[in-house]
Amino acid sequence: MTAAANNAAKQTVLSAVQTTNNLHLGNYLGAIKNWVNYQDTHDCIFFAVDMHAITMRQNPKQLHENTYQAIATYLACGIDPKKSIIFVQSHVPAHAELSWVLTCHSTMGELSRMTQFKDKSAKNQSSSKGEDSIPTGIFTYPLLMAADILLYGTNLVPVGEDQKQHLELARDLAIRMNSSYPSDGFDIQKVPHGTKDPHALFVVPEPLIGKVGARIMSLQNPEAKMSKSDPTPGGAVFLTDSDGDIERKFKRAVTDSDTEVKAESQSDGVKNLIQIQATVTGETYDAVLNKYVGRGYGYLKVDTGKAVASAIAPIREKTAEYLRDRSHLDQVLKAGREAATARAEKTLNEVYKRVGFVRQ
Ligand code: TRP
């Protein structure tokens, strides 16, 4: 079997992380670490999301650096350009182009119901300016994300819980477009209910919510997901942090007012530490829990900090190495852009044709 035929038989997995800041432990354990494993069994596409990043105002120099940093981190974590397509979102114009077509097939209502939009606009809204303080980009954000996914015939999208609703929208749009624009000679109105167009425009994607490590919480506020914009310093562990920083952040992690680990139930903070240690060491949650039952929280914090530091150290060092050789990174990105563009253009061309645009 040729490599291409082999790939055609595999399901396509696509995922991405925003380049708003340095990547953190939650991005690694919840996303990138799992992506690495799909490379041998799936047709994989991973990219750095810079176009979504500008939905919030960015420092241009920082955004530029963070994009390289994200790609270097993907490589350092084991995403292999020989196995996967790796690229930067803005390098493939088809994302913006399809996003417009999807915009014209979506409604204000469905976008208004997106919880991430509601949360972000609530945070952004200053009482004096009202809706004038909500950037349109955070409203249309899920349409660009749908375009990201639908351009590549994606079957599976590994995402966190927080992105599930966006994926639902991508599915709705795919189904809506497929029935609005059936292939030539296939009239969806005239065939028995439920019959699928064998040449449907889009593959309808499924979410792939990881079992372990899907939700790494803040070390300072364990009710909230670990996030680059954690307001409390020390809440997020970055993949660029030194061993000392990592160990210190874990020593200061918020637990609860008890002192020792209990077998029956654990607070969010304690659960998070156990979950993190289990995910980096590959042990089960219960195996880690059993080591600490009846012992003070300090042991759990120190050991987890050490385990995380030793998992992150090689990633930090390799990322720095990749960053020192920009021309190599640029070569990787060029190959990724070409491969992604070839695939995306095919889909976009079919969309334009079916919508009725004159093609030359
Ligand atoms: N919105 C995603 C996040 O914030 C990032 C993203 C953009 C994405 N496009 C995507 C994830 C396509 C998966 C597939 O995490």
Short mmCIF file of C-alpha atoms in Angstrom, two decimals, residues 18-354:
data_model
loop_
_atom_site.label_atom_id
_atom_site.label_comp_id
_atom_site.label_asym_id
_atom_site.label_seq_id
_atom_site.Cartn_x
_atom_site.Cartn_y
_atom_site.Cartn_z
CA GLN A 18 -4.14 29.11 20.39
CA THR A 19 -0.87 31.01 20.39
CA THR A 20 -2.00 33.62 22.87
CA ASN A 21 0.77 32.80 25.31
CA ASN A 22 3.34 30.20 26.21
CA LEU A 23 1.81 26.78 26.35
CA HIS A 24 1.12 25.36 29.80
CA LEU A 25 0.83 22.00 31.52
CA GLY A 26 -2.89 21.80 30.74
CA ASN A 27 -2.18 22.17 27.01
CA TYR A 28 0.44 19.44 27.24
CA LEU A 29 -1.34 16.86 29.39
CA GLY A 30 -4.82 17.62 28.08
CA ALA A 31 -3.95 17.93 24.41
CA ILE A 32 -0.49 17.64 22.87
CA LYS A 33 0.58 14.52 24.81
CA ASN A 34 -2.45 12.69 23.40
CA TRP A 35 -1.89 14.00 19.88
CA VAL A 36 1.51 12.32 19.82
CA ASN A 37 -0.16 8.92 20.20
CA TYR A 38 -2.61 9.43 17.34
CA GLN A 39 0.25 9.86 14.87
CA ASP A 40 0.77 6.15 14.36
CA THR A 41 -2.87 5.22 13.95
CA HIS A 42 -4.50 8.25 12.34
CA ASP A 43 -4.01 10.79 9.59
CA CYS A 44 -3.04 13.80 11.73
CA ILE A 45 -3.24 17.56 11.27
CA PHE A 46 -2.06 19.92 14.03
CA PHE A 47 -1.68 23.66 13.78
CA ALA A 48 -0.97 26.82 15.74
CA VAL A 49 -3.99 29.10 15.94
CA ASP A 50 -2.92 32.71 15.39
CA MET A 51 -6.10 33.99 13.72
CA HIS A 52 -8.26 33.13 16.71
CA ALA A 53 -5.62 34.68 18.96
CA ILE A 54 -6.31 38.17 17.60
CA THR A 55 -9.96 38.03 18.69
CA MET A 56 -8.42 39.59 21.81
CA ARG A 57 -5.86 42.37 21.39
CA GLN A 58 -2.33 40.95 21.18
CA ASN A 59 1.10 42.45 21.38
CA PRO A 60 2.26 41.83 17.77
CA LYS A 61 5.87 40.98 18.67
CA GLN A 62 4.66 38.61 21.34
CA LEU A 63 2.17 36.93 19.01
CA HIS A 64 4.93 36.45 16.43
CA GLU A 65 7.23 34.87 19.02
CA ASN A 66 4.49 32.76 20.56
CA THR A 67 3.65 31.28 17.18
CA TYR A 68 7.21 30.02 16.71
CA GLN A 69 7.22 28.94 20.33
CA ALA A 70 4.05 26.89 19.83
CA ILE A 71 5.43 25.11 16.77
CA ALA A 72 8.77 24.46 18.50
CA THR A 73 6.85 23.05 21.47
CA TYR A 74 4.77 20.74 19.24
CA LEU A 75 7.99 19.37 17.78
CA ALA A 76 9.64 19.07 21.20
CA CYS A 77 6.64 17.12 22.52
CA GLY A 78 7.00 14.61 19.71
CA ILE A 79 4.71 15.85 16.94
CA ASP A 80 6.61 14.62 13.93
CA PRO A 81 6.42 16.47 10.59
CA LYS A 82 7.07 13.16 8.81
CA LYS A 83 3.87 11.75 10.28
CA SER A 84 1.62 14.78 10.72
CA ILE A 85 0.79 17.98 8.89
CA ILE A 86 2.01 20.86 11.09
CA PHE A 87 1.33 24.44 10.13
CA VAL A 88 0.23 27.92 11.18
CA GLN A 89 -3.45 28.76 10.67
CA SER A 90 -2.92 32.12 8.92
CA HIS A 91 -0.61 30.47 6.37
CA VAL A 92 -3.59 28.77 4.75
CA PRO A 93 -6.00 31.45 3.47
CA ALA A 94 -8.74 28.87 2.90
CA HIS A 95 -9.53 29.03 6.64
CA ALA A 96 -10.62 32.66 6.40
CA GLU A 97 -12.35 32.04 3.08
CA LEU A 98 -14.46 29.10 4.23
CA SER A 99 -15.17 30.92 7.45
CA TRP A 100 -16.98 33.64 5.45
CA VAL A 101 -19.17 31.11 3.65
CA LEU A 102 -20.05 29.50 6.99
CA THR A 103 -20.80 32.96 8.43
CA CYS A 104 -23.44 33.34 5.75
CA HIS A 105 -25.02 30.02 6.76
CA SER A 106 -25.15 30.62 10.50
CA THR A 107 -27.46 32.73 12.61
CA MET A 108 -27.00 35.40 15.27
CA GLY A 109 -29.08 33.20 17.58
CA GLU A 110 -26.87 30.15 17.44
CA LEU A 111 -23.71 32.18 17.92
CA SER A 112 -25.27 34.07 20.83
CA ARG A 113 -25.87 30.77 22.60
CA MET A 114 -22.17 29.83 22.68
CA THR A 115 -21.16 29.83 26.34
CA GLN A 116 -17.58 30.86 25.60
CA PHE A 117 -18.89 33.94 23.80
CA LYS A 118 -21.21 34.70 26.69
CA ASP A 119 -18.38 34.35 29.22
CA LYS A 120 -15.85 36.33 27.21
CA SER A 121 -18.25 39.11 26.35
CA ALA A 122 -19.35 39.38 29.97
CA LYS A 123 -15.70 39.77 30.98
CA ASN A 124 -15.04 42.23 28.20
CA GLN A 125 -18.09 44.35 28.68
CA SER A 126 -17.45 47.65 30.37
CA SER A 127 -20.70 49.09 31.60
CA SER A 128 -20.21 52.45 29.90
CA LYS A 129 -19.70 51.04 26.41
CA GLY A 130 -22.13 48.11 26.41
CA GLU A 131 -21.96 46.05 23.22
CA ASP A 132 -19.47 48.49 21.74
CA SER A 133 -16.83 46.87 23.93
CA ILE A 134 -17.42 43.33 22.61
CA PRO A 135 -15.20 42.56 19.61
CA THR A 136 -17.08 40.95 16.71
CA GLY A 137 -14.29 38.36 16.43
CA ILE A 138 -15.22 36.69 19.69
CA PHE A 139 -18.76 36.37 18.34
CA THR A 140 -17.75 34.79 15.02
CA TYR A 141 -14.86 32.79 16.53
CA PRO A 142 -16.69 29.42 16.32
CA LEU A 143 -17.22 29.87 12.56
CA LEU A 144 -13.49 30.12 11.96
CA MET A 145 -13.04 27.07 14.15
CA ALA A 146 -15.67 25.20 12.12
CA ALA A 147 -13.81 26.15 8.94
CA ASP A 148 -10.54 24.88 10.48
CA ILE A 149 -12.16 21.51 11.01
CA LEU A 150 -14.37 21.11 7.91
CA LEU A 151 -11.65 22.01 5.40
CA TYR A 152 -9.77 18.78 6.01
CA GLY A 153 -12.46 16.10 6.02
CA THR A 154 -11.80 15.74 9.73
CA ASN A 155 -13.38 12.72 11.45
CA LEU A 156 -12.18 13.29 15.01
CA VAL A 157 -11.36 16.45 16.93
CA PRO A 158 -9.59 16.05 20.28
CA VAL A 159 -10.82 18.97 22.36
CA GLY A 160 -11.48 19.87 25.96
CA GLU A 161 -14.97 19.99 27.43
CA ASP A 162 -14.98 23.77 26.96
CA GLN A 163 -14.84 23.38 23.17
CA LYS A 164 -17.56 20.76 22.84
CA GLN A 165 -20.24 23.30 22.07
CA HIS A 166 -18.11 24.79 19.29
CA LEU A 167 -17.72 21.35 17.83
CA GLU A 168 -21.48 20.82 17.96
CA LEU A 169 -21.83 23.98 15.91
CA ALA A 170 -19.28 22.70 13.37
CA ARG A 171 -21.35 19.52 13.08
CA ASP A 172 -24.59 21.47 12.63
CA LEU A 173 -23.02 23.60 9.93
CA ALA A 174 -21.64 20.53 8.13
CA ILE A 175 -25.07 18.87 8.15
CA ARG A 176 -26.79 22.10 7.07
CA MET A 177 -24.36 22.68 4.19
CA ASN A 178 -24.55 19.05 3.10
CA SER A 179 -28.29 19.23 2.73
CA SER A 180 -28.28 22.70 1.16
CA TYR A 181 -25.64 21.76 -1.38
CA PRO A 182 -25.93 18.09 -2.35
CA SER A 183 -23.69 16.73 -5.09
CA ASP A 184 -24.83 16.98 -8.72
CA GLY A 185 -27.80 14.77 -9.45
CA PHE A 186 -28.51 14.14 -5.78
CA ASP A 187 -31.68 15.86 -4.68
CA ILE A 188 -31.95 15.51 -0.95
CA GLN A 189 -35.68 16.40 -1.10
CA LYS A 190 -36.47 13.53 -3.44
CA VAL A 191 -34.74 10.63 -1.75
CA PRO A 192 -35.99 8.53 1.16
CA HIS A 193 -35.49 10.23 4.49
CA GLY A 194 -32.05 9.75 6.01
CA THR A 195 -30.33 8.76 2.78
CA LYS A 196 -26.83 10.16 2.76
CA ASP A 197 -25.36 11.88 -0.22
CA PRO A 198 -22.38 9.69 -1.11
CA HIS A 199 -20.55 12.82 -2.23
CA ALA A 200 -21.56 15.03 0.67
CA LEU A 201 -19.69 18.31 0.80
CA PHE A 202 -18.38 17.89 4.36
CA VAL A 203 -17.49 15.05 6.68
CA VAL A 204 -19.45 15.52 9.92
CA PRO A 205 -16.78 15.56 12.67
CA GLU A 206 -16.97 13.91 16.08
CA PRO A 207 -15.41 15.25 19.29
CA LEU A 208 -12.76 13.18 20.97
CA ILE A 209 -12.75 14.10 24.62
CA GLY A 210 -9.68 12.59 26.28
CA LYS A 211 -10.25 10.38 29.31
CA VAL A 212 -7.15 11.30 31.27
CA GLY A 213 -5.71 14.70 31.66
CA ALA A 214 -8.60 16.29 29.81
CA ARG A 215 -9.05 18.85 32.54
CA ILE A 216 -6.02 20.10 34.36
CA MET A 217 -7.11 22.72 36.86
CA SER A 218 -5.38 25.84 38.16
CA LEU A 219 -3.00 25.17 41.07
CA GLN A 220 -4.29 28.29 42.79
CA ASN A 221 -7.98 28.03 42.00
CA PRO A 222 -8.72 24.35 41.41
CA GLU A 223 -12.34 25.03 40.44
CA ALA A 224 -11.11 26.71 37.25
CA LYS A 225 -9.31 25.14 34.31
CA MET A 226 -5.56 25.87 34.15
CA SER A 227 -5.29 28.85 31.87
CA LYS A 228 -2.64 31.18 30.55
CA SER A 229 -4.70 34.09 31.81
CA ASP A 230 -4.93 32.77 35.38
CA PRO A 231 -5.17 35.91 37.50
CA THR A 232 -3.21 34.33 40.38
CA PRO A 233 0.52 33.89 39.73
CA GLY A 234 1.46 30.26 40.17
CA GLY A 235 -1.91 28.96 38.98
CA ALA A 236 -0.50 27.83 35.65
CA VAL A 237 2.69 25.85 35.07
CA PHE A 238 4.26 26.87 31.77
CA LEU A 239 6.27 24.53 29.59
CA THR A 240 9.05 27.14 29.72
CA ASP A 241 9.22 27.15 33.56
CA SER A 242 12.47 26.02 35.21
CA ASP A 243 12.53 22.95 37.47
CA GLY A 244 12.73 25.26 40.50
CA ASP A 245 9.71 27.31 39.38
CA ILE A 246 7.68 24.19 38.75
CA GLU A 247 8.50 22.65 42.12
CA ARG A 248 7.76 25.93 43.88
CA LYS A 249 4.37 26.28 42.18
CA PHE A 250 3.41 22.77 43.29
CA LYS A 251 4.58 23.37 46.85
CA ARG A 252 2.26 26.38 46.98
CA ALA A 253 -0.68 24.63 45.32
CA VAL A 254 -4.03 25.26 46.99
CA THR A 255 -5.53 22.18 48.65
CA ASP A 256 -8.00 22.62 51.51
CA SER A 257 -8.07 23.19 55.25
CA ASP A 258 -7.40 19.52 56.09
CA THR A 259 -3.85 18.28 56.38
CA GLU A 260 -3.80 14.74 55.10
CA VAL A 261 -5.05 12.78 52.10
CA LYS A 262 -8.24 10.82 52.72
CA ALA A 263 -9.24 7.67 50.88
CA GLU A 264 -12.99 8.39 50.70
CA SER A 265 -13.07 11.82 49.15
CA GLN A 266 -10.69 14.50 47.99
CA SER A 267 -11.15 18.22 47.50
CA ASP A 268 -10.75 19.70 43.99
CA GLY A 269 -7.19 20.83 44.73
CA VAL A 270 -6.07 17.41 45.99
CA LYS A 271 -7.83 15.64 43.12
CA ASN A 272 -6.04 17.88 40.66
CA LEU A 273 -2.62 17.05 42.12
CA ILE A 274 -3.34 13.32 42.05
CA GLN A 275 -4.66 13.56 38.50
CA ILE A 276 -1.61 15.49 37.35
CA GLN A 277 0.81 13.04 38.93
CA ALA A 278 -1.13 10.08 37.48
CA THR A 279 -1.11 11.61 33.99
CA VAL A 280 2.62 12.39 33.92
CA THR A 281 3.70 9.07 35.41
CA GLY A 282 1.16 6.91 33.56
CA GLU A 283 -0.19 5.45 36.82
CA THR A 284 -3.89 5.24 37.60
CA TYR A 285 -5.59 7.81 39.80
CA ASP A 286 -6.19 5.18 42.50
CA ALA A 287 -2.60 3.96 42.47
CA VAL A 288 -1.38 7.51 43.13
CA LEU A 289 -4.09 8.11 45.72
CA ASN A 290 -3.15 4.94 47.62
CA LYS A 291 0.47 6.10 47.97
CA TYR A 292 -0.65 9.20 49.90
CA VAL A 293 -3.64 8.12 51.97
CA GLY A 294 -3.01 9.13 55.58
CA ARG A 295 0.02 11.24 54.68
CA GLY A 296 0.32 15.02 54.74
CA TYR A 297 -0.45 17.08 51.61
CA GLY A 298 3.18 18.21 51.52
CA TYR A 299 4.36 14.81 50.23
CA LEU A 300 1.84 14.81 47.41
CA LYS A 301 2.79 18.36 46.44
CA VAL A 302 6.53 17.77 46.47
CA ASP A 303 6.40 14.48 44.57
CA THR A 304 3.98 15.82 41.99
CA GLY A 305 6.18 18.89 41.47
CA LYS A 306 9.21 16.67 40.94
CA ALA A 307 7.37 14.34 38.55
CA VAL A 308 6.13 17.29 36.49
CA ALA A 309 9.53 18.98 36.49
CA SER A 310 11.22 15.86 35.15
CA ALA A 311 8.54 15.44 32.46
CA ILE A 312 8.82 19.06 31.37
CA ALA A 313 12.61 19.51 31.49
CA PRO A 314 13.32 17.62 28.24
CA ILE A 315 10.46 19.44 26.47
CA ARG A 316 11.78 22.82 27.63
CA GLU A 317 15.29 21.99 26.45
CA LYS A 318 14.20 20.65 23.07
CA THR A 319 11.88 23.62 22.52
CA ALA A 320 14.80 25.99 23.14
CA GLU A 321 16.92 24.01 20.68
CA TYR A 322 14.25 24.18 17.96
CA LEU A 323 13.85 27.91 18.58
CA ARG A 324 17.55 28.50 17.99
CA ASP A 325 17.19 27.24 14.41
CA ARG A 326 14.51 29.45 12.84
CA SER A 327 15.38 28.39 9.31
CA HIS A 328 14.63 24.78 10.20
CA LEU A 329 11.33 25.83 11.77
CA ASP A 330 10.51 27.84 8.65
CA GLN A 331 11.22 24.78 6.50
CA VAL A 332 8.90 22.65 8.62
CA LEU A 333 6.21 25.32 8.35
CA LYS A 334 6.63 25.65 4.59
CA ALA A 335 6.17 21.92 4.06
CA GLY A 336 3.18 21.98 6.41
CA ARG A 337 1.63 24.97 4.66
CA GLU A 338 1.97 23.28 1.26
CA ALA A 339 0.43 20.03 2.41
CA ALA A 340 -2.39 21.77 4.27
CA THR A 341 -3.09 24.18 1.41
CA ALA A 342 -3.39 21.37 -1.13
CA ARG A 343 -6.04 19.65 0.97
CA ALA A 344 -7.88 22.77 2.06
CA GLU A 345 -8.04 24.22 -1.46
CA LYS A 346 -9.76 21.10 -2.76
CA THR A 347 -12.55 21.45 -0.21
CA LEU A 348 -12.85 25.19 -0.65
CA ASN A 349 -13.06 24.83 -4.42
CA GLU A 350 -15.90 22.33 -4.09
CA VAL A 351 -17.71 24.66 -1.65
CA TYR A 352 -17.37 27.64 -3.99
CA LYS A 353 -18.60 25.54 -6.93
CA ARG A 354 -21.66 24.27 -5.08
#
